[in-house]
Structure formats: C-alpha cells, structure tokens
Amino acid sequence: MSTAHIDTFAARNLPPREQWPEFLFDSPELQFPEQLNCATELLDRWVERGQGDRLCVQGAGVRWSYADLQAQSNRIARVLVEDMGLVPGNRVLLRGANSPMLAACWFGVVKAGGIAVGSMPLLRAKELTQIVVKAEITHALCDARLAEELALARPNCPTLTQVLHFHSADADALDARAAAKPAAFENVRTAKDDTCIIAFTSGTTGQPKGTMHFHRDVMAACACWPRHVLRPTRDDVFIGSPPLAFTFGLGGLLLFPLSVGASTVLLEKASPDALPAAIAQYRATTLFTAPTSYRAMAGQLAGHDLSSLRQCVSAGEALPAATRALWKQASGIEMIDGIGSTELLHIFISHDEAHAKPGATGTAVPGYVACVLDDAGRPLPRGQVGRLAVKGPTGCRYLADERQRNYVQDGWNLTGDAYLLDDDGYFVYQARTDDMIVSGGYNIAGPEVESTLLLHPKVAECGVIGVADAERGQIVKAFVVPKPGIEANDALARELQDYVKQSIAPYKYPRAVEFRSSLPRTETGKLQRFKLRQAT
Ligand code: 3UK
C-alpha cells in the first residue's frame, strides 16, 4: 500500500535507503499490515472491543476513560483538519508539560495523519526555531502558559502558520474549538511506513537531530521491551517524570500503558519531591524516571504510602549500583534498568527484576541483537571495551542529516556508547565513547569513578570528566555535591580521593576535586559533561 501523506516532506527527507540500518522483523508479533495507524491500534481498538469505560489517563484534575480520550483526540483531530487546514504528512509542534490534554493532542495529530513533533517545555525561542525550521513545521498546539517563547520564535519560523493554545479559557483556544466539534473522527488510513513522529535528540552540542519514526516503529516498540521485559497488566497504573517530548516518556507514560489497556498518570510536575505523594495519591504501580531522580527520592519516601508500587524503571543514564541499592533499601523494589535512545525509539538492552545485575544494563531485548565492536567494526571478545552496536525492528533515520553516517554503519546502529560484554553475557556500560578519559596511558570511564564516589556517605551527586594535563594528557576530575550539612573542604577532597583509591584501581582516582552545590543536567536528567568541561 502506498502512503497516505499528501504533504510528502517526510518521505523526501528520509536518509537514502543504503544508509538505513538493517531492520529485523523475525518474530510473529512484528508482522504489521501495510495499512497501519498506530493511534487506531493503541486507542480506538479498546473502545471497539467494548473496553471504552476503562480508566485511561489521569492528571491535572482530569480522569478520562479510553472513550473519553478517544472523543477528545477526535475533536482535536477535527480542529486540526477542519479549522487549521492540516493535511496528512504536515508536521505539528506539540508544546506543554505532561498532561492528559497533551496526550489527546498527540493522538489528535496521529489520527489525522500528521507528524507529531514534541518539544521539551524548557526550550527557548532559539531552540524552538531550529526545530521548526528543520522539520518545516506548519502547525503548533501549545499550552497557553508556554505561549510566550513560541511567540518569540515565530518571526523566524515562516512555515509555522497555524498556532492554537490549550489549557486556556479563551473563546478561540483549542479547548473551546474542540468542545464545539462532534466526537467522531475517521482516522487517516496511513501506511505502516508513513512517518508519525519526528523526535529531536536532546543533543548536547550543535544542531539538534530529528529522528523519524513510522507507525510500524511505534507498534514495534510496544511489542518488544514492554511485552518481554516489563510485562505490565491492564490493571497497572503508570506514572513518572520524563516528558512526552522525550521518547522515554512517550513510550513509558503513553504508548506502553495504552498498548495493554492499562492507565497512565500524566503529571505537570514530577520532580523527586512531588513524585512520592503522586504515587500514593494515584495508587501507581509502575514508575519511570531517571537514576538521579531515584537517588533524590530515596531520602523522601517517609510519610508516603507507596504500597501500590510494583515496578520501577530507570533509563536515560547509567544506573549506578549505589543507586540501585539505595532505592531497594528505601522502597523494597529491585529496579529495571534499560538503555534506549531517541534514534531507536525506546529500550533495547534491559533485564527484568529477576535478572538484575548491579552495575550492568542487561541483555538484548527480544527482537533486538547487540554486540560490542572494535574501531574497525569487528566483534570484540568478552571483557573488552568497544562500541555498542544494535539492530532490531526500530532504528535510526535522521531527518536530512549527514550524521546518519556516524550513527549507522554496516547496518548497525552505533549509539555512541562504550560497553563491554561480561562473563555472564551482560552488557556493562562504560561511558559515552567521547567521554572516555585517557590519563597516563590508561583508559578510564568517568561513570565508574562516579559510581564509586556515590557509594561514599558524604556524596549527594557527582560528575567526573577528563581535563587536559601537560604531563598525563588528561587527568580525572570530579565535581562533587556534598550531602546537606557536609562541609566542602580540602580534607573532604582528600577523603574522597583516598576512598576511590581503596575501592577501584588507584590510577582512576580523581586528581582534582571541585565542590559544587548542584550539577548541570538536561531536562531528561542527563549530566551535561560538556558544561563541566567548559568550566575548567
Ligand atoms: C544513554 C544510558 C546507560 C546512552 C532513552 C530510554 O536516553 C534515552 O534517549 P537519548 O537519545 O539518549 C541515549 C543515550 O543515553 N543512556 C540511556 N539509557 C541508559 N546509558 N544506561 C542506561 N540505562 O548514552 C544512550 O546512547 O536521550 C532512554 C528510552 C528512550 C530513550 N530515548
């Protein structure tokens, strides 16, 4: 079957076929029909099967069933098509903190055959402009509270002609327009390989990269990690912090719960001080957040009833063994770690609770294959550090970007991570390939030093980088946030240096230690090492 896109921008801007990764669709659950709209599969199907009354999404004072979310997204699809002139294939910017309304907007766009482009709530006009220009975005649905920054971007965004605001009482807002529409909408009959999302990477430097994912990619992500590792039930209540603009959040807090008929809680504020109360309030069972958030929350659980909580998923950054232990002690729950990427849409190496191994990420998720390659692209024996390479039913397709050649080589997706395969066949994260520190001829992975420092009782947070050194090429430098009430002084620095020397190979100890009150992080919880480097 051919495309349903009338606006063919996405198809025209895919990388050339020979630069695509190899895709694997071996298992029966990865056989998709030619005509596929993932919104139909994830949302309308439940209503069709008589499950429309089941609880679907909560948050921001809202409690919607599957039928409610379907009606609301149908109305939004009508506004997009009838009032805003959307044609299939148009790109629609979505802007807002997580909320049921933002989820309805996502489904509205996908039902209408549009391409949803999420944006992190904290983005500024300059960054918004880059995204709008790169993806030639024509429409935007924007939370009224974030209107200002988008307005500032608009003079530089000539393609963006249609903007509506939501969470607004305005007569001309999306809310009122949607309310005036009938609740029925016939989803556009898209092809399985029509693009339905363009997800921009939370790249640390340079121009943001847009990753293009098809309707079939969304369904493939739902069929792999959730089905084989998380194994949720329809009674589960999902909750967490990652924004829907980040594919970790889109999958974990929207696509995956809906794929099994479960429900999700979309919180506007899901910081570590707000999450425990929300888990108790909604009786949530399944938590998604980043390692630093688990670490910060562990000390704040007292007084909250977390008895509903069953599963805790960590991704976005390596999960230090200290954080896994701390969370288990605080909550009684063995965390599920998983590495995913925007390019591969979601998690491809992980483990379930029964197969957790502290310090290791896990094994390839069924549907994916992974290996560790040397610089020439040859597989390395166990125990040797090299480049992580992955293949599966999803993979990297950058929107018109030369960097496709870096991420995809010989059909493999190269994530930019240095990994080793241990004796048990588990993948063990070392560092981002660019972040490996070479000091006095030794290769040192900053995250290993960080994990060690995090075991010290006086350390709240830390980040380790290499800084230039005339004698050794680079030296290891640690930025440390002490726990509250701990004085940062030379004696503490020496204590931490000695602690590292006694815990791991002494040459890895931080020759420089700098104390900070906080560390620079992205909205997705990743340490911004480049900012630490700029500071030295
Ligand atoms: C790092 C991890 C060690 C790693 C993501 C789950 O993080 C996500 O996507 P991004 O594109 O970043 C990808 C990079 O982040 N990383 C992520 N998880 C882990 N490193 N252990 C982990 N568990 O460097 C990777 O290449 O922002 C995560 C699901 C969807 C996602 N988009």
mmCIF file with all atom_site columns, N, CA, C and O and ligand atoms in Angstrom, residues 202 246-248 315-318 337-342 345-347 415 417 419 429 432 526, ligand 1:
data_model
loop_
_atom_site.group_PDB
_atom_site.id
_atom_site.type_symbol
_atom_site.label_atom_id
_atom_site.label_alt_id
_atom_site.label_comp_id
_atom_site.label_asym_id
_atom_site.label_entity_id
_atom_site.label_seq_id
_atom_site.pdbx_PDB_ins_code
_atom_site.Cartn_x
_atom_site.Cartn_y
_atom_site.Cartn_z
_atom_site.occupancy
_atom_site.B_iso_or_equiv
_atom_site.pdbx_formal_charge
_atom_site.auth_seq_id
_atom_site.auth_comp_id
_atom_site.auth_asym_id
_atom_site.auth_atom_id
_atom_site.pdbx_PDB_model_num
ATOM   1   N N   . SER A 1 202 ? 18.050 15.068 22.491 1.00 0.00 ? 202 SER A N   1
ATOM   2   C CA  . SER A 1 202 ? 18.435 16.055 23.492 1.00 0.00 ? 202 SER A CA  1
ATOM   3   C C   . SER A 1 202 ? 19.933 16.268 23.369 1.00 0.00 ? 202 SER A C   1
ATOM   4   O O   . SER A 1 202 ? 20.651 16.277 24.344 1.00 0.00 ? 202 SER A O   1
ATOM   5   N N   . PHE A 1 246 ? 10.170 13.429 25.057 1.00 0.00 ? 246 PHE A N   1
ATOM   6   C CA  . PHE A 1 246 ? 11.339 12.548 25.135 1.00 0.00 ? 246 PHE A CA  1
ATOM   7   C C   . PHE A 1 246 ? 10.772 11.152 24.910 1.00 0.00 ? 246 PHE A C   1
ATOM   8   O O   . PHE A 1 246 ? 9.794  10.764 25.555 1.00 0.00 ? 246 PHE A O   1
ATOM   9   N N   . THR A 1 247 ? 11.365 10.376 23.996 1.00 0.00 ? 247 THR A N   1
ATOM   10  C CA  . THR A 1 247 ? 10.701 9.108  23.666 1.00 0.00 ? 247 THR A CA  1
ATOM   11  C C   . THR A 1 247 ? 10.671 8.147  24.858 1.00 0.00 ? 247 THR A C   1
ATOM   12  O O   . THR A 1 247 ? 9.821  7.263  24.903 1.00 0.00 ? 247 THR A O   1
ATOM   13  N N   . PHE A 1 248 ? 11.560 8.322  25.836 1.00 0.00 ? 248 PHE A N   1
ATOM   14  C CA  . PHE A 1 248 ? 11.468 7.536  27.071 1.00 0.00 ? 248 PHE A CA  1
ATOM   15  C C   . PHE A 1 248 ? 10.109 7.769  27.734 1.00 0.00 ? 248 PHE A C   1
ATOM   16  O O   . PHE A 1 248 ? 9.427  6.826  28.171 1.00 0.00 ? 248 PHE A O   1
ATOM   17  N N   . ALA A 1 315 ? 16.069 4.808  33.185 1.00 0.00 ? 315 ALA A N   1
ATOM   18  C CA  . ALA A 1 315 ? 16.758 4.930  31.891 1.00 0.00 ? 315 ALA A CA  1
ATOM   19  C C   . ALA A 1 315 ? 17.180 6.371  31.698 1.00 0.00 ? 315 ALA A C   1
ATOM   20  O O   . ALA A 1 315 ? 16.822 7.242  32.484 1.00 0.00 ? 315 ALA A O   1
ATOM   21  N N   . GLY A 1 316 ? 17.936 6.595  30.640 1.00 0.00 ? 316 GLY A N   1
ATOM   22  C CA  . GLY A 1 316 ? 18.407 7.944  30.325 1.00 0.00 ? 316 GLY A CA  1
ATOM   23  C C   . GLY A 1 316 ? 19.883 8.093  30.610 1.00 0.00 ? 316 GLY A C   1
ATOM   24  O O   . GLY A 1 316 ? 20.594 8.784  29.891 1.00 0.00 ? 316 GLY A O   1
ATOM   25  N N   . GLU A 1 317 ? 20.330 7.465  31.661 1.00 0.00 ? 317 GLU A N   1
ATOM   26  C CA  . GLU A 1 317 ? 21.733 7.488  32.069 1.00 0.00 ? 317 GLU A CA  1
ATOM   27  C C   . GLU A 1 317 ? 22.030 6.154  32.709 1.00 0.00 ? 317 GLU A C   1
ATOM   28  O O   . GLU A 1 317 ? 21.107 5.450  33.130 1.00 0.00 ? 317 GLU A O   1
ATOM   29  N N   . ALA A 1 318 ? 23.315 5.844  32.841 1.00 0.00 ? 318 ALA A N   1
ATOM   30  C CA  . ALA A 1 318 ? 23.692 4.599  33.513 1.00 0.00 ? 318 ALA A CA  1
ATOM   31  C C   . ALA A 1 318 ? 23.174 4.617  34.953 1.00 0.00 ? 318 ALA A C   1
ATOM   32  O O   . ALA A 1 318 ? 23.177 5.662  35.609 1.00 0.00 ? 318 ALA A O   1
ATOM   33  N N   . ASP A 1 337 ? 16.608 -1.606 34.852 1.00 0.00 ? 337 ASP A N   1
ATOM   34  C CA  . ASP A 1 337 ? 17.404 -0.647 34.096 1.00 0.00 ? 337 ASP A CA  1
ATOM   35  C C   . ASP A 1 337 ? 17.227 -0.963 32.622 1.00 0.00 ? 337 ASP A C   1
ATOM   36  O O   . ASP A 1 337 ? 16.986 -2.124 32.258 1.00 0.00 ? 337 ASP A O   1
ATOM   37  N N   . GLY A 1 338 ? 17.332 0.043  31.788 1.00 0.00 ? 338 GLY A N   1
ATOM   38  C CA  . GLY A 1 338 ? 17.260 -0.198 30.351 1.00 0.00 ? 338 GLY A CA  1
ATOM   39  C C   . GLY A 1 338 ? 17.916 0.933  29.610 1.00 0.00 ? 338 GLY A C   1
ATOM   40  O O   . GLY A 1 338 ? 17.718 2.095  29.960 1.00 0.00 ? 338 GLY A O   1
ATOM   41  N N   . ILE A 1 339 ? 18.717 0.584  28.592 1.00 0.00 ? 339 ILE A N   1
ATOM   42  C CA  . ILE A 1 339 ? 19.258 1.638  27.735 1.00 0.00 ? 339 ILE A CA  1
ATOM   43  C C   . ILE A 1 339 ? 18.409 1.742  26.478 1.00 0.00 ? 339 ILE A C   1
ATOM   44  O O   . ILE A 1 339 ? 18.106 0.738  25.826 1.00 0.00 ? 339 ILE A O   1
ATOM   45  N N   . GLY A 1 340 ? 18.001 2.964  26.210 1.00 0.00 ? 340 GLY A N   1
ATOM   46  C CA  . GLY A 1 340 ? 17.265 3.246  24.988 1.00 0.00 ? 340 GLY A CA  1
ATOM   47  C C   . GLY A 1 340 ? 17.877 4.465  24.346 1.00 0.00 ? 340 GLY A C   1
ATOM   48  O O   . GLY A 1 340 ? 18.792 5.076  24.895 1.00 0.00 ? 340 GLY A O   1
ATOM   49  N N   . SER A 1 341 ? 17.391 4.827  23.181 1.00 0.00 ? 341 SER A N   1
ATOM   50  C CA  . SER A 1 341 ? 17.838 6.074  22.578 1.00 0.00 ? 341 SER A CA  1
ATOM   51  C C   . SER A 1 341 ? 16.721 6.626  21.706 1.00 0.00 ? 341 SER A C   1
ATOM   52  O O   . SER A 1 341 ? 15.817 5.894  21.288 1.00 0.00 ? 341 SER A O   1
ATOM   53  N N   . THR A 1 342 ? 16.800 7.924  21.464 1.00 0.00 ? 342 THR A N   1
ATOM   54  C CA  . THR A 1 342 ? 15.811 8.574  20.615 1.00 0.00 ? 342 THR A CA  1
ATOM   55  C C   . THR A 1 342 ? 15.845 7.935  19.226 1.00 0.00 ? 342 THR A C   1
ATOM   56  O O   . THR A 1 342 ? 14.808 7.739  18.597 1.00 0.00 ? 342 THR A O   1
ATOM   57  N N   . LEU A 1 345 ? 14.115 4.716  19.320 1.00 0.00 ? 345 LEU A N   1
ATOM   58  C CA  . LEU A 1 345 ? 12.785 4.964  19.884 1.00 0.00 ? 345 LEU A CA  1
ATOM   59  C C   . LEU A 1 345 ? 12.660 4.599  21.357 1.00 0.00 ? 345 LEU A C   1
ATOM   60  O O   . LEU A 1 345 ? 12.186 5.389  22.152 1.00 0.00 ? 345 LEU A O   1
ATOM   61  N N   . HIS A 1 346 ? 13.071 3.370  21.718 1.00 0.00 ? 346 HIS A N   1
ATOM   62  C CA  . HIS A 1 346 ? 12.964 3.030  23.141 1.00 0.00 ? 346 HIS A CA  1
ATOM   63  C C   . HIS A 1 346 ? 14.038 2.039  23.572 1.00 0.00 ? 346 HIS A C   1
ATOM   64  O O   . HIS A 1 346 ? 15.091 1.945  22.922 1.00 0.00 ? 346 HIS A O   1
ATOM   65  N N   . ILE A 1 347 ? 13.767 1.277  24.618 1.00 0.00 ? 347 ILE A N   1
ATOM   66  C CA  . ILE A 1 347 ? 14.803 0.459  25.259 1.00 0.00 ? 347 ILE A CA  1
ATOM   67  C C   . ILE A 1 347 ? 15.135 -0.793 24.439 1.00 0.00 ? 347 ILE A C   1
ATOM   68  O O   . ILE A 1 347 ? 14.229 -1.505 24.007 1.00 0.00 ? 347 ILE A O   1
ATOM   69  N N   . THR A 1 415 ? 25.414 3.550  19.003 1.00 0.00 ? 415 THR A N   1
ATOM   70  C CA  . THR A 1 415 ? 24.765 4.518  19.897 1.00 0.00 ? 415 THR A CA  1
ATOM   71  C C   . THR A 1 415 ? 25.710 5.577  20.438 1.00 0.00 ? 415 THR A C   1
ATOM   72  O O   . THR A 1 415 ? 25.266 6.522  21.069 1.00 0.00 ? 415 THR A O   1
ATOM   73  N N   . ASP A 1 417 ? 28.037 4.722  22.628 1.00 0.00 ? 417 ASP A N   1
ATOM   74  C CA  . ASP A 1 417 ? 28.368 4.296  23.989 1.00 0.00 ? 417 ASP A CA  1
ATOM   75  C C   . ASP A 1 417 ? 29.489 3.266  23.964 1.00 0.00 ? 417 ASP A C   1
ATOM   76  O O   . ASP A 1 417 ? 29.518 2.390  23.099 1.00 0.00 ? 417 ASP A O   1
ATOM   77  N N   . TYR A 1 419 ? 30.903 0.074  25.726 1.00 0.00 ? 419 TYR A N   1
ATOM   78  C CA  . TYR A 1 419 ? 30.342 -1.014 26.537 1.00 0.00 ? 419 TYR A CA  1
ATOM   79  C C   . TYR A 1 419 ? 31.300 -2.190 26.546 1.00 0.00 ? 419 TYR A C   1
ATOM   80  O O   . TYR A 1 419 ? 32.184 -2.301 25.690 1.00 0.00 ? 419 TYR A O   1
ATOM   81  N N   . TYR A 1 429 ? 27.840 -0.903 30.858 1.00 0.00 ? 429 TYR A N   1
ATOM   82  C CA  . TYR A 1 429 ? 28.117 0.453  30.366 1.00 0.00 ? 429 TYR A CA  1
ATOM   83  C C   . TYR A 1 429 ? 29.434 0.970  30.908 1.00 0.00 ? 429 TYR A C   1
ATOM   84  O O   . TYR A 1 429 ? 29.753 0.771  32.090 1.00 0.00 ? 429 TYR A O   1
ATOM   85  N N   . ARG A 1 432 ? 30.085 7.338  27.534 1.00 0.00 ? 432 ARG A N   1
ATOM   86  C CA  . ARG A 1 432 ? 29.889 7.750  26.153 1.00 0.00 ? 432 ARG A CA  1
ATOM   87  C C   . ARG A 1 432 ? 31.258 7.621  25.494 1.00 0.00 ? 432 ARG A C   1
ATOM   88  O O   . ARG A 1 432 ? 32.284 7.929  26.115 1.00 0.00 ? 432 ARG A O   1
ATOM   89  N N   . LYS A 1 526 ? 19.996 14.029 32.244 1.00 0.00 ? 526 LYS A N   1
ATOM   90  C CA  . LYS A 1 526 ? 21.372 13.648 31.890 1.00 0.00 ? 526 LYS A CA  1
ATOM   91  C C   . LYS A 1 526 ? 22.360 14.714 32.355 1.00 0.00 ? 526 LYS A C   1
ATOM   92  O O   . LYS A 1 526 ? 22.122 15.903 32.173 1.00 0.00 ? 526 LYS A O   1
HETATM 93  C C1  . 3UK B 2 .   ? 22.371 6.992  27.428 1.00 0.00 ? 1   3UK B C1  1
HETATM 94  C C2  . 3UK B 2 .   ? 22.028 5.111  29.034 1.00 0.00 ? 1   3UK B C2  1
HETATM 95  C C3  . 3UK B 2 .   ? 23.453 3.783  30.265 1.00 0.00 ? 1   3UK B C3  1
HETATM 96  C C4  . 3UK B 2 .   ? 23.244 6.309  26.392 1.00 0.00 ? 1   3UK B C4  1
HETATM 97  C C5  . 3UK B 2 .   ? 16.169 6.979  26.092 1.00 0.00 ? 1   3UK B C5  1
HETATM 98  C C6  . 3UK B 2 .   ? 15.167 5.073  27.187 1.00 0.00 ? 1   3UK B C6  1
HETATM 99  O O1  . 3UK B 2 .   ? 18.034 8.196  26.947 1.00 0.00 ? 1   3UK B O1  1
HETATM 100 C C7  . 3UK B 2 .   ? 17.303 7.970  26.003 1.00 0.00 ? 1   3UK B C7  1
HETATM 101 O O2  . 3UK B 2 .   ? 17.488 8.565  24.771 1.00 0.00 ? 1   3UK B O2  1
HETATM 102 P P1  . 3UK B 2 .   ? 18.527 9.727  24.401 1.00 0.00 ? 1   3UK B P1  1
HETATM 103 O O3  . 3UK B 2 .   ? 18.514 9.848  22.914 1.00 0.00 ? 1   3UK B O3  1
HETATM 104 O O4  . 3UK B 2 .   ? 19.957 9.225  24.898 1.00 0.00 ? 1   3UK B O4  1
HETATM 105 C C8  . 3UK B 2 .   ? 20.501 7.976  24.519 1.00 0.00 ? 1   3UK B C8  1
HETATM 106 C C9  . 3UK B 2 .   ? 21.786 7.748  25.286 1.00 0.00 ? 1   3UK B C9  1
HETATM 107 O O5  . 3UK B 2 .   ? 21.552 7.899  26.697 1.00 0.00 ? 1   3UK B O5  1
HETATM 108 N N1  . 3UK B 2 .   ? 21.544 6.042  28.169 1.00 0.00 ? 1   3UK B N1  1
HETATM 109 C C10 . 3UK B 2 .   ? 20.210 5.926  28.151 1.00 0.00 ? 1   3UK B C10 1
HETATM 110 N N2  . 3UK B 2 .   ? 19.801 4.967  28.986 1.00 0.00 ? 1   3UK B N2  1
HETATM 111 C C11 . 3UK B 2 .   ? 20.913 4.428  29.554 1.00 0.00 ? 1   3UK B C11 1
HETATM 112 N N3  . 3UK B 2 .   ? 23.287 4.782  29.389 1.00 0.00 ? 1   3UK B N3  1
HETATM 113 N N4  . 3UK B 2 .   ? 22.428 3.085  30.828 1.00 0.00 ? 1   3UK B N4  1
HETATM 114 C C12 . 3UK B 2 .   ? 21.146 3.377  30.506 1.00 0.00 ? 1   3UK B C12 1
HETATM 115 N N5  . 3UK B 2 .   ? 20.130 2.703  31.072 1.00 0.00 ? 1   3UK B N5  1
HETATM 116 O O6  . 3UK B 2 .   ? 24.392 7.077  26.240 1.00 0.00 ? 1   3UK B O6  1
HETATM 117 C C13 . 3UK B 2 .   ? 22.363 6.353  25.146 1.00 0.00 ? 1   3UK B C13 1
HETATM 118 O O7  . 3UK B 2 .   ? 23.098 6.195  23.950 1.00 0.00 ? 1   3UK B O7  1
HETATM 119 O O8  . 3UK B 2 .   ? 18.226 10.971 25.176 1.00 0.00 ? 1   3UK B O8  1
HETATM 120 C C14 . 3UK B 2 .   ? 16.190 6.013  27.092 1.00 0.00 ? 1   3UK B C14 1
HETATM 121 C C15 . 3UK B 2 .   ? 14.118 5.088  26.306 1.00 0.00 ? 1   3UK B C15 1
HETATM 122 C C16 . 3UK B 2 .   ? 14.072 6.043  25.309 1.00 0.00 ? 1   3UK B C16 1
HETATM 123 C C17 . 3UK B 2 .   ? 15.108 6.992  25.202 1.00 0.00 ? 1   3UK B C17 1
HETATM 124 N N6  . 3UK B 2 .   ? 15.024 7.936  24.213 1.00 0.00 ? 1   3UK B N6  1
#
